[in-house]
Tab-separated table of C-alpha atoms in Angstrom:
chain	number	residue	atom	x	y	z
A	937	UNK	CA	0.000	0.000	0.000
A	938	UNK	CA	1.639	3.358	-1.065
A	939	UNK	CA	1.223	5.963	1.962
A	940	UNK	CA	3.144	8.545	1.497
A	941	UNK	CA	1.066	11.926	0.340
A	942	UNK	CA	0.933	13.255	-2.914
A	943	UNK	CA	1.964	16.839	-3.721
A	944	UNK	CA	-1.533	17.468	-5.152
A	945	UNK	CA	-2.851	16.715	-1.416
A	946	UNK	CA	-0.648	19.464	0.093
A	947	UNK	CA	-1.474	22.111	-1.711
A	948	UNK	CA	-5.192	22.044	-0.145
A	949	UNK	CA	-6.424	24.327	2.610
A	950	UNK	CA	-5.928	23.917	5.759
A	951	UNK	CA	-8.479	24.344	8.248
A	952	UNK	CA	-7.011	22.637	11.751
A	953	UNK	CA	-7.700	23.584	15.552
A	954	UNK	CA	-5.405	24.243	18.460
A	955	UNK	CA	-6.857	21.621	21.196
A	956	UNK	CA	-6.159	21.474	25.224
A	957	UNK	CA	-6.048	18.432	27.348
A	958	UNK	CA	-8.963	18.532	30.194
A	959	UNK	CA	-9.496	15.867	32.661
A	960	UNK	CA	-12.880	16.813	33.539
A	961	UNK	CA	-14.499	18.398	36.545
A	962	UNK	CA	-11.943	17.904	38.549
A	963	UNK	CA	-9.198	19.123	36.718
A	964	UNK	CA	-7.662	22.525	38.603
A	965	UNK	CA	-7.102	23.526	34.925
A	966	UNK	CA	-10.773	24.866	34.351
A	967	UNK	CA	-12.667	24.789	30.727
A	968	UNK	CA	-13.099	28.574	32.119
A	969	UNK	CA	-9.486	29.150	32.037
A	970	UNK	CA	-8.733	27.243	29.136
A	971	UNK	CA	-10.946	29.642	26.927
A	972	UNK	CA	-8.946	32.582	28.436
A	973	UNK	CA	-5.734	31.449	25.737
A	974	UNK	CA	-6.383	33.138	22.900
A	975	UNK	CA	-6.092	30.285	20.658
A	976	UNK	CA	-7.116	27.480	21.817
A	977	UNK	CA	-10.494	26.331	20.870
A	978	UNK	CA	-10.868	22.539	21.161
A	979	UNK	CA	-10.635	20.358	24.453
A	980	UNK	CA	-9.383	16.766	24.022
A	981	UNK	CA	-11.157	14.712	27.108
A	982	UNK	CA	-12.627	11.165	27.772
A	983	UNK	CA	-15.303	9.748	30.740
A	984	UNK	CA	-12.620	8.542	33.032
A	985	UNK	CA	-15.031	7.271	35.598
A	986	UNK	CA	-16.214	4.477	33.583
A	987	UNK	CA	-14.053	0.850	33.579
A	988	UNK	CA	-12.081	-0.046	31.195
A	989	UNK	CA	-14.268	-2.459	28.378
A	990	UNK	CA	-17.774	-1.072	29.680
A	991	UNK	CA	-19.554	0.674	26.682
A	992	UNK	CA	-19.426	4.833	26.723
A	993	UNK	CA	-23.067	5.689	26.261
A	994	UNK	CA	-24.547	8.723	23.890
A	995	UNK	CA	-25.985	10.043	27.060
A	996	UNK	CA	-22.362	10.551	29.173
A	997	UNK	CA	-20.404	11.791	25.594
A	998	UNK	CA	-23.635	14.138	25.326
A	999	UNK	CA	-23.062	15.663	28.752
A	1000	UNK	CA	-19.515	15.804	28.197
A	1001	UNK	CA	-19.831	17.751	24.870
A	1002	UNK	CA	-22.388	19.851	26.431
A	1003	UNK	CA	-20.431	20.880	29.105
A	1004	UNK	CA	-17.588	21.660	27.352
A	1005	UNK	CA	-19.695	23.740	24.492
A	1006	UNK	CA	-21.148	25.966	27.492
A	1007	UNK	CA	-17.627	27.201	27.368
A	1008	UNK	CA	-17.808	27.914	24.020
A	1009	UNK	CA	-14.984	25.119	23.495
A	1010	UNK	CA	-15.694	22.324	20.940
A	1011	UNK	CA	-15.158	18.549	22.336
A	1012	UNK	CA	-12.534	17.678	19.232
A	1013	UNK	CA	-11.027	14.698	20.180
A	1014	UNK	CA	-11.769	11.954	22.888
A	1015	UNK	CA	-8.689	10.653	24.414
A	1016	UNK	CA	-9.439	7.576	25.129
A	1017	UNK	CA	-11.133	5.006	24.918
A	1018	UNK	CA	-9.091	2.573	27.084
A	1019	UNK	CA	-8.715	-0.787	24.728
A	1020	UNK	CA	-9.101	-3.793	27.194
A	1021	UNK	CA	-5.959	-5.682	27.724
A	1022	UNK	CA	-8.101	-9.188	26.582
A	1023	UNK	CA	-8.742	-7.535	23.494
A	1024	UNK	CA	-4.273	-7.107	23.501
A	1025	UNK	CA	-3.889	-10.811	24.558
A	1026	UNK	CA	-5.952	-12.282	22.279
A	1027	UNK	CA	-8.477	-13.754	24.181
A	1028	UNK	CA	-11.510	-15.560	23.667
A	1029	UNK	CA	-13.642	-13.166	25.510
A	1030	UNK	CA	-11.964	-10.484	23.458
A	1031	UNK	CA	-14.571	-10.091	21.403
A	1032	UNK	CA	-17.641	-9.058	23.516
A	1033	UNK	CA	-15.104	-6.449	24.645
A	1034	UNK	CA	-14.417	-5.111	20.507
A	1035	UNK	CA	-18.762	-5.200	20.275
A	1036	UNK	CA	-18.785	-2.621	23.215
A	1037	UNK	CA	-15.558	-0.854	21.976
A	1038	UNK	CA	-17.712	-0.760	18.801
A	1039	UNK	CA	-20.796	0.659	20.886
A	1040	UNK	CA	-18.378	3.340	22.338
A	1041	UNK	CA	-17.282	4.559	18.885
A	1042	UNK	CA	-20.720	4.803	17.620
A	1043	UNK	CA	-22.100	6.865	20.682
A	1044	UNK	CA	-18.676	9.360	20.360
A	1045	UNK	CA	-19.928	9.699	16.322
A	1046	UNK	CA	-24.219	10.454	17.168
A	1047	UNK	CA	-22.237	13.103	19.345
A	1048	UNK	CA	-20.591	14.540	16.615
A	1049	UNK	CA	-16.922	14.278	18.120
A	1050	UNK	CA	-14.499	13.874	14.976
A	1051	UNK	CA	-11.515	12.263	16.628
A	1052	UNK	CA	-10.541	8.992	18.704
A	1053	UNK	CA	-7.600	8.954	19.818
A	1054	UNK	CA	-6.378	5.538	21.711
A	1055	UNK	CA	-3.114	2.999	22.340
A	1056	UNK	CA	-2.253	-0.341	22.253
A	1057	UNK	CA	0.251	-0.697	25.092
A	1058	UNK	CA	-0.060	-3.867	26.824
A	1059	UNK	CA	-0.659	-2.789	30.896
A	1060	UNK	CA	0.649	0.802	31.160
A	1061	UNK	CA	0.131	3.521	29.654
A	1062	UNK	CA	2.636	6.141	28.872
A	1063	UNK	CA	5.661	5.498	31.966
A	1064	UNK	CA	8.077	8.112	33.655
A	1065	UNK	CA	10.363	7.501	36.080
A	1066	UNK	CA	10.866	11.100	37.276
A	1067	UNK	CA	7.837	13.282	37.356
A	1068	UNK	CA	9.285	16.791	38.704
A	1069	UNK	CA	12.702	16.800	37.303
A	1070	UNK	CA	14.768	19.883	37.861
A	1071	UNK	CA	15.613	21.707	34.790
A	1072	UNK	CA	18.226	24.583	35.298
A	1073	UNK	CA	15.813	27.363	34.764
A	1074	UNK	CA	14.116	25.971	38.188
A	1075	UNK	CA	11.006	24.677	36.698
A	1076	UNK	CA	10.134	20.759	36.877
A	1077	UNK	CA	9.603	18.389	33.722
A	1078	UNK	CA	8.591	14.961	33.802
A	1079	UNK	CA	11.603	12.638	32.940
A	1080	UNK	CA	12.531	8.623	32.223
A	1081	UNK	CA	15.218	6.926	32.764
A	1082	UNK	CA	15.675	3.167	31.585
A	1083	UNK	CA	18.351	2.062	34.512
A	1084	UNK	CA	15.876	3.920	36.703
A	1085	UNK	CA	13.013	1.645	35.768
A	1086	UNK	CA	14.888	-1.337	36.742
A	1087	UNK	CA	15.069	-0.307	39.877
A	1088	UNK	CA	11.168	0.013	39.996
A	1089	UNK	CA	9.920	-3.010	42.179
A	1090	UNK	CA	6.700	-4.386	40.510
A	1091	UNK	CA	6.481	-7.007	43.239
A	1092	UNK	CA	4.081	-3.984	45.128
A	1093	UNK	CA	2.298	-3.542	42.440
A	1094	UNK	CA	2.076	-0.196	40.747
A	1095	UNK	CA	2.454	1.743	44.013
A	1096	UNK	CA	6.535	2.539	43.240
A	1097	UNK	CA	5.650	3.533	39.292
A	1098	UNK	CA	5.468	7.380	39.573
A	1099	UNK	CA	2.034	8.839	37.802
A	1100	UNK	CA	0.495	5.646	36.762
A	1101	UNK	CA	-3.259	5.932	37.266
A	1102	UNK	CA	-4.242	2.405	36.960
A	1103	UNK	CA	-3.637	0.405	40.299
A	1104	UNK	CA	-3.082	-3.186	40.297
A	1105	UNK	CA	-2.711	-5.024	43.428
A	1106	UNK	CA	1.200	-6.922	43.227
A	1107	UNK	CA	-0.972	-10.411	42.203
A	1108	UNK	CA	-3.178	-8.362	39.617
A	1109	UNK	CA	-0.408	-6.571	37.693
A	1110	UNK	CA	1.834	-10.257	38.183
A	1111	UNK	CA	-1.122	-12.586	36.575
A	1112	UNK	CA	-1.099	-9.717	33.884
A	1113	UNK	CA	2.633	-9.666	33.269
A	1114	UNK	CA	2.727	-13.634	32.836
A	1115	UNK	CA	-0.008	-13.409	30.368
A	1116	UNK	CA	2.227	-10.864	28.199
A	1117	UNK	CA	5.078	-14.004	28.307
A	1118	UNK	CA	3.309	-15.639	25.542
A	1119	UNK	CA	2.537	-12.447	23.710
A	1120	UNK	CA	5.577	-11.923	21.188
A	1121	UNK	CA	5.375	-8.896	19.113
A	1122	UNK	CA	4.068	-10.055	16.264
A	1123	UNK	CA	1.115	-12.128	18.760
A	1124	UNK	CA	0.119	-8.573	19.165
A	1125	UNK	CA	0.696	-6.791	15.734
A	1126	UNK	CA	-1.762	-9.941	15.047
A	1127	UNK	CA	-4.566	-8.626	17.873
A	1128	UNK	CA	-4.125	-5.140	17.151
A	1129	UNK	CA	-5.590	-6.533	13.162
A	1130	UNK	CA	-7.615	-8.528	14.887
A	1131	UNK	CA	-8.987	-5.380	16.357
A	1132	UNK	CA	-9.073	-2.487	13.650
A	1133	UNK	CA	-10.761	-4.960	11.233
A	1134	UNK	CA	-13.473	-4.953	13.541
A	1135	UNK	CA	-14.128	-1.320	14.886
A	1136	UNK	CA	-12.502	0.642	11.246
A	1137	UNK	CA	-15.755	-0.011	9.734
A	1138	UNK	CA	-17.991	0.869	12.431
A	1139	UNK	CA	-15.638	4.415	12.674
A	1140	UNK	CA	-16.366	4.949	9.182
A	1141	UNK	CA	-19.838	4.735	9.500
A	1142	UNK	CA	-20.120	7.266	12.692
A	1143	UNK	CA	-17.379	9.383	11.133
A	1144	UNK	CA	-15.098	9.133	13.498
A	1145	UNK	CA	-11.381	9.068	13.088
A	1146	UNK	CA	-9.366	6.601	14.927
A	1147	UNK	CA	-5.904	8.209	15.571
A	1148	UNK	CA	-3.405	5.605	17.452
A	1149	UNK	CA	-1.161	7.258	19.529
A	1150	UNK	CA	2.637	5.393	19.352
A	1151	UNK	CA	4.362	3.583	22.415
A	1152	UNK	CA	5.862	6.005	24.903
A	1153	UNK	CA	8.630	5.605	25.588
A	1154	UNK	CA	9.081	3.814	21.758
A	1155	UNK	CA	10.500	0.432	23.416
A	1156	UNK	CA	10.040	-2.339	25.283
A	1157	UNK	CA	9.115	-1.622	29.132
A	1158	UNK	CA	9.230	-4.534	32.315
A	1159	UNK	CA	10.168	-6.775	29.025
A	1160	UNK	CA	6.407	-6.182	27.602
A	1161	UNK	CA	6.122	-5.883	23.823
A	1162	UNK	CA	5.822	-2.298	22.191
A	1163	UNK	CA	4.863	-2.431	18.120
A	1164	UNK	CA	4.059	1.423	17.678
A	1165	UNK	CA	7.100	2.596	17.696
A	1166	UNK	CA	8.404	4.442	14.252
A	1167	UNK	CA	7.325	5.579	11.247
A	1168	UNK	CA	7.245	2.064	9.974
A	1169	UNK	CA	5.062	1.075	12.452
A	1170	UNK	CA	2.655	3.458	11.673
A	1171	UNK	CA	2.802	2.553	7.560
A	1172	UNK	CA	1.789	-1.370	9.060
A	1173	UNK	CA	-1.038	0.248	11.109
A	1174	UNK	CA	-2.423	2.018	8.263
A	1175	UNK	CA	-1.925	-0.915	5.572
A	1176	UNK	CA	-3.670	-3.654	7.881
A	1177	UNK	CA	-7.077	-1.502	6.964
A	1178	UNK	CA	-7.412	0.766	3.939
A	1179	UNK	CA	-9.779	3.463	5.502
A	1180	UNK	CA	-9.878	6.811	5.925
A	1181	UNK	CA	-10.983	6.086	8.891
A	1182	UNK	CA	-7.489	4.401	10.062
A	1183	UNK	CA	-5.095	6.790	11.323
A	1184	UNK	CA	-2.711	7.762	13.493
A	1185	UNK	CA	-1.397	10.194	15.993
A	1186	UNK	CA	1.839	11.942	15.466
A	1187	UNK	CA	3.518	12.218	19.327
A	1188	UNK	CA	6.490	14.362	18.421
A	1189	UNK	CA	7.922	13.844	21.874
A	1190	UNK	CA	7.264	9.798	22.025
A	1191	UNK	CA	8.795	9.356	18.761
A	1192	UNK	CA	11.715	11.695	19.325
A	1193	UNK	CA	12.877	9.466	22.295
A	1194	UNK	CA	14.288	7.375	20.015
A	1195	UNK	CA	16.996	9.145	17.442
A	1196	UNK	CA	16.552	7.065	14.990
A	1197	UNK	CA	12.976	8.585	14.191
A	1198	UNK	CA	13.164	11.251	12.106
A	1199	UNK	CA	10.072	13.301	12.274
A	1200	UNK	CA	9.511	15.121	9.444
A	1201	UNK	CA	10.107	12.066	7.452
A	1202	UNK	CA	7.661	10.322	9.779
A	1203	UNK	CA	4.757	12.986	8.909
A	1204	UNK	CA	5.511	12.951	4.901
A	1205	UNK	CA	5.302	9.101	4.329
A	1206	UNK	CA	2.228	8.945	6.789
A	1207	UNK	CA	0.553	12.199	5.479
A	1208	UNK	CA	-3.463	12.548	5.120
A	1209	UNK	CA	-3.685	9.591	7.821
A	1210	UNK	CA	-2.205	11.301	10.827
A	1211	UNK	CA	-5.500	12.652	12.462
A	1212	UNK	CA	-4.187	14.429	15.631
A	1213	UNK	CA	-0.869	15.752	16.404
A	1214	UNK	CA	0.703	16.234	19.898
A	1215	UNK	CA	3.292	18.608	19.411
A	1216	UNK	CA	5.824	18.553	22.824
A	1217	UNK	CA	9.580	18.515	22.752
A	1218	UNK	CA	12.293	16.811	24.850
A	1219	UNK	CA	15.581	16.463	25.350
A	1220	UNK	CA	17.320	13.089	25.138
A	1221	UNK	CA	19.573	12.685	28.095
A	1222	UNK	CA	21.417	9.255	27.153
A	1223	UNK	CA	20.542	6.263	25.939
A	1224	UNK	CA	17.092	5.420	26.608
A	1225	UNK	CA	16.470	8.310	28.733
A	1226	UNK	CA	15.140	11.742	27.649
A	1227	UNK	CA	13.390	15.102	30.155
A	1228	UNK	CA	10.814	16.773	28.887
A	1229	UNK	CA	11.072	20.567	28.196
A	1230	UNK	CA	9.557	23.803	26.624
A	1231	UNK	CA	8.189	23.804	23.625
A	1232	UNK	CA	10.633	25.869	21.254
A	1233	UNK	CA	12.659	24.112	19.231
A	1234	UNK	CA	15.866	25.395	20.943
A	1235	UNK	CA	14.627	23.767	24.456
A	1236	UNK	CA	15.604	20.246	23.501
A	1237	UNK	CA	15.900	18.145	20.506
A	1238	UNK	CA	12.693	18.733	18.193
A	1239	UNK	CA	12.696	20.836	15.886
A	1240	UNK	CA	8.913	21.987	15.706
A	1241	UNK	CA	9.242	24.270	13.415
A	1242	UNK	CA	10.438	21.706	10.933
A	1243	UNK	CA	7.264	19.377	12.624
A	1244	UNK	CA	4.875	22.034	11.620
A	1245	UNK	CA	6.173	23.031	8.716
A	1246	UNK	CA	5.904	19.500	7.488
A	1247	UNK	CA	2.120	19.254	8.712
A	1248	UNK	CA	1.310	22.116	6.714
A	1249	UNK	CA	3.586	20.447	3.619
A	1250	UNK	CA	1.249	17.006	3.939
A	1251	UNK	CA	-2.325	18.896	4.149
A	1252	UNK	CA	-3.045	18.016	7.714
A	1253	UNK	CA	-5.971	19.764	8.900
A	1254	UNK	CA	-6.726	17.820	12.588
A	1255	UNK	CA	-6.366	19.145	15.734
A	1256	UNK	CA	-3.169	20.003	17.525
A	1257	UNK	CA	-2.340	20.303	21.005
A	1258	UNK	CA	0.394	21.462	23.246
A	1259	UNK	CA	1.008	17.845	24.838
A	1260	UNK	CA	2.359	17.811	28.583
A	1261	UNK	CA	4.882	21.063	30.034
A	1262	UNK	CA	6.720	21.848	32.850
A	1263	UNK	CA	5.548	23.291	36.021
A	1264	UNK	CA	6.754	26.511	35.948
A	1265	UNK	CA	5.984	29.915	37.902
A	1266	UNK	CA	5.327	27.938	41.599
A	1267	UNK	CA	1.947	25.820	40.139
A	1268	UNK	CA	0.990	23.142	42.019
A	1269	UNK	CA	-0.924	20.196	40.016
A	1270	UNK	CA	-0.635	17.100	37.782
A	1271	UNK	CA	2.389	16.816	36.505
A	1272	UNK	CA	2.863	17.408	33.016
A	1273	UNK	CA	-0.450	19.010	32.957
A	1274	UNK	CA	-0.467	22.470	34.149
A	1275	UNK	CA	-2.022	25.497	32.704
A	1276	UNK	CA	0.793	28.405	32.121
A	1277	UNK	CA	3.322	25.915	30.220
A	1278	UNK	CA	0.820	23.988	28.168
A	1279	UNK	CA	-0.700	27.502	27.411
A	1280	UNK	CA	3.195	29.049	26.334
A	1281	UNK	CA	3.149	26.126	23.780
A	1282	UNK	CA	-0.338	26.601	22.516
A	1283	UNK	CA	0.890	29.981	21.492
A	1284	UNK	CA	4.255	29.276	20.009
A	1285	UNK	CA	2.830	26.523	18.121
A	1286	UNK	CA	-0.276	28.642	17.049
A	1287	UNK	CA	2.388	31.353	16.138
A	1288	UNK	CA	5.012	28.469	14.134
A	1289	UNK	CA	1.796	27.978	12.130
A	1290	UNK	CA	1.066	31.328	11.285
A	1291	UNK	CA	5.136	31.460	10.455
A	1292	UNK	CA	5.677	28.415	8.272
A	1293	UNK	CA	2.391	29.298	5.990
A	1294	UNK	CA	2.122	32.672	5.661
A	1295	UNK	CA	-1.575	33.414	6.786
């Protein structure tokens, strides 16, 4: 299957919006002071209350949307849609959890939310091993080292693994881990087809773009397998189903922790079928270890400006978001997801736009 875009596909106009993570009621970072940066006007959010393989109903993405449209904000992308790790392992109740995964997707679409956004990372989620890092300008960055994480005892469970959200008791997140041992990574390059050829079609008919998000960090963590890892990986992802509806989303700052990705390369063989685009920067610190850092292309080793540049080049026209930022100027709250850092980056990135096309 050829992927990369044609030249004829750049030159159309480009009509994208600058998005802004919210975790929902709760989140100190308020839809009230999200709509206070001047150009932000999407929120990227999910129902985090429900469990993981129950079906999201019209009702709950209704009141979500709602809420955030009484901010005049536009719900633009979920983010996500947890996949259930039977659905990773292959498992023969795997697929009453793909029907309701199916269910989900069709409820986000009768809400008229464009984007899904989602992983397939077999028992965590993205993984840090530092989550206030000192960076010399005294703010704090989130941070991963590999020789760290082998010092992380899993034998407690997840209480040692800084940030993780999902907490499995030391037997839970064991039983889980076994399961992986017969899981090779090309077992689960087989589930994850197993899985789009199911739920692609049902995306397509709710219009609804399914954007996976690659591994981060890009490699193998507590020795379980990691497939989305490189530009590669995405051109499999994208080939297993030929729909529109199959995408991706460019991480600039997951795929830059690895140097042999090179971005811009990345976005013009994957063009028209990169559906989101989280736009952070880093700054690798050895091997297998990286910090996170300001946005500008000077604060670590992404060049955005190239990254946007190259979005504009390919005819992307999904949203984009300032994904994670320091702490900075004494805030107190999640890490990674503060409101004056995030906000910088909106800006600069809304401003690289403006730069690298000319209007």
């Amino acid at each position: 299957m050829a992927v990369c875009a044609s030249r004829d596909e750049s030159q159309q106009k480009i009509t994208r919006v600058l998005t802004f993570r919210w975790f929902g009621p709760g989140d100190p970072v308020t839809l009230g002071k999200i709509r206070q940066i001047p150009v932000v006007r999407g929120i990227v959010s999910a129902l985090f209350e429900i469990p993981v393989g129950d079906v999201w109903s019209f009702e709950s993405v209704e009141r979500l949307r709602d809420e955030v449209e009484r901010h005049d904000l536009r719900l633009s992308v979920i983010e996500s849609v947890p996949v259930h790790e039977d659905i990773k392992l292959g498992r023969a109740t795997r697929d009453r959890y793909i029907d309701n995964y199916c269910e989900s997707i069709s409820n986000i679409g009768r809400a008229r939310v464009p984007v899904l956004c989602y992983n397939f990372m077999p028992v965590f989620d993205w993984v840090r091993t530092d989550l206030a890092r000192a960076l010399p300008d005294g703010s704090t960055a989130l941070a991963f080292e590999d020789s760290a994480l082998r010092q992380i005892d899993l034998s407690r469970g997840t209480a040692d693994l800084p940030g993780w959200a999902t907490r499995y008791s030391a037997a839970e997140l064991s039983k889980l881990i076994d399961a992986y041992r017969s899981v090779d990574e090309e077992k689960l390059w087989d589930n994850l087809a197993y899985f789009l050829e199911r739920v692609v079609p049902v995306a397509t008919a709710a219009n609804v773009a399914m954007a996976l998000h690659p591994d981060d960090p890009p490699w193998s963590v507590f020795g379980l397998p990691r497939i989305i890892t490189s530009g590669r990986a995405f051109e499999r992802v994208i080939g297993i189903v030929d729909a529109e509806a199959n995408g991706v989303t460019f991480c600039a700052g997951s795929l830059a922790a690895d140097p042999a990705n090179d971005l811009v390369e990345i976005i013009r063989c994957v063009g028209r079928r990169i559906h989101f685009a989280h736009c952070r920067n880093i700054k690798r610190t050895g091997p297998r270890a990286f910090q996170e850092t300001a946005h500008p292309s000077d604060s670590g080793d992404v060049d955005m400006r190239g990254v946007i540049g190259a979005l504009r080049e390919v005819g992307f026209d999904g949203p984009i978001r300032s994904d994670h930022g320091r702490m900075i100027w004494g805030e107190a709250g999640q890490p990674g997801y503060g409101l004056y850092d995030r906000a910088l980056g909106a800006t600069y990135l809304h401003g690289l736009w403006e730069g690298v096309g000319g209007d």
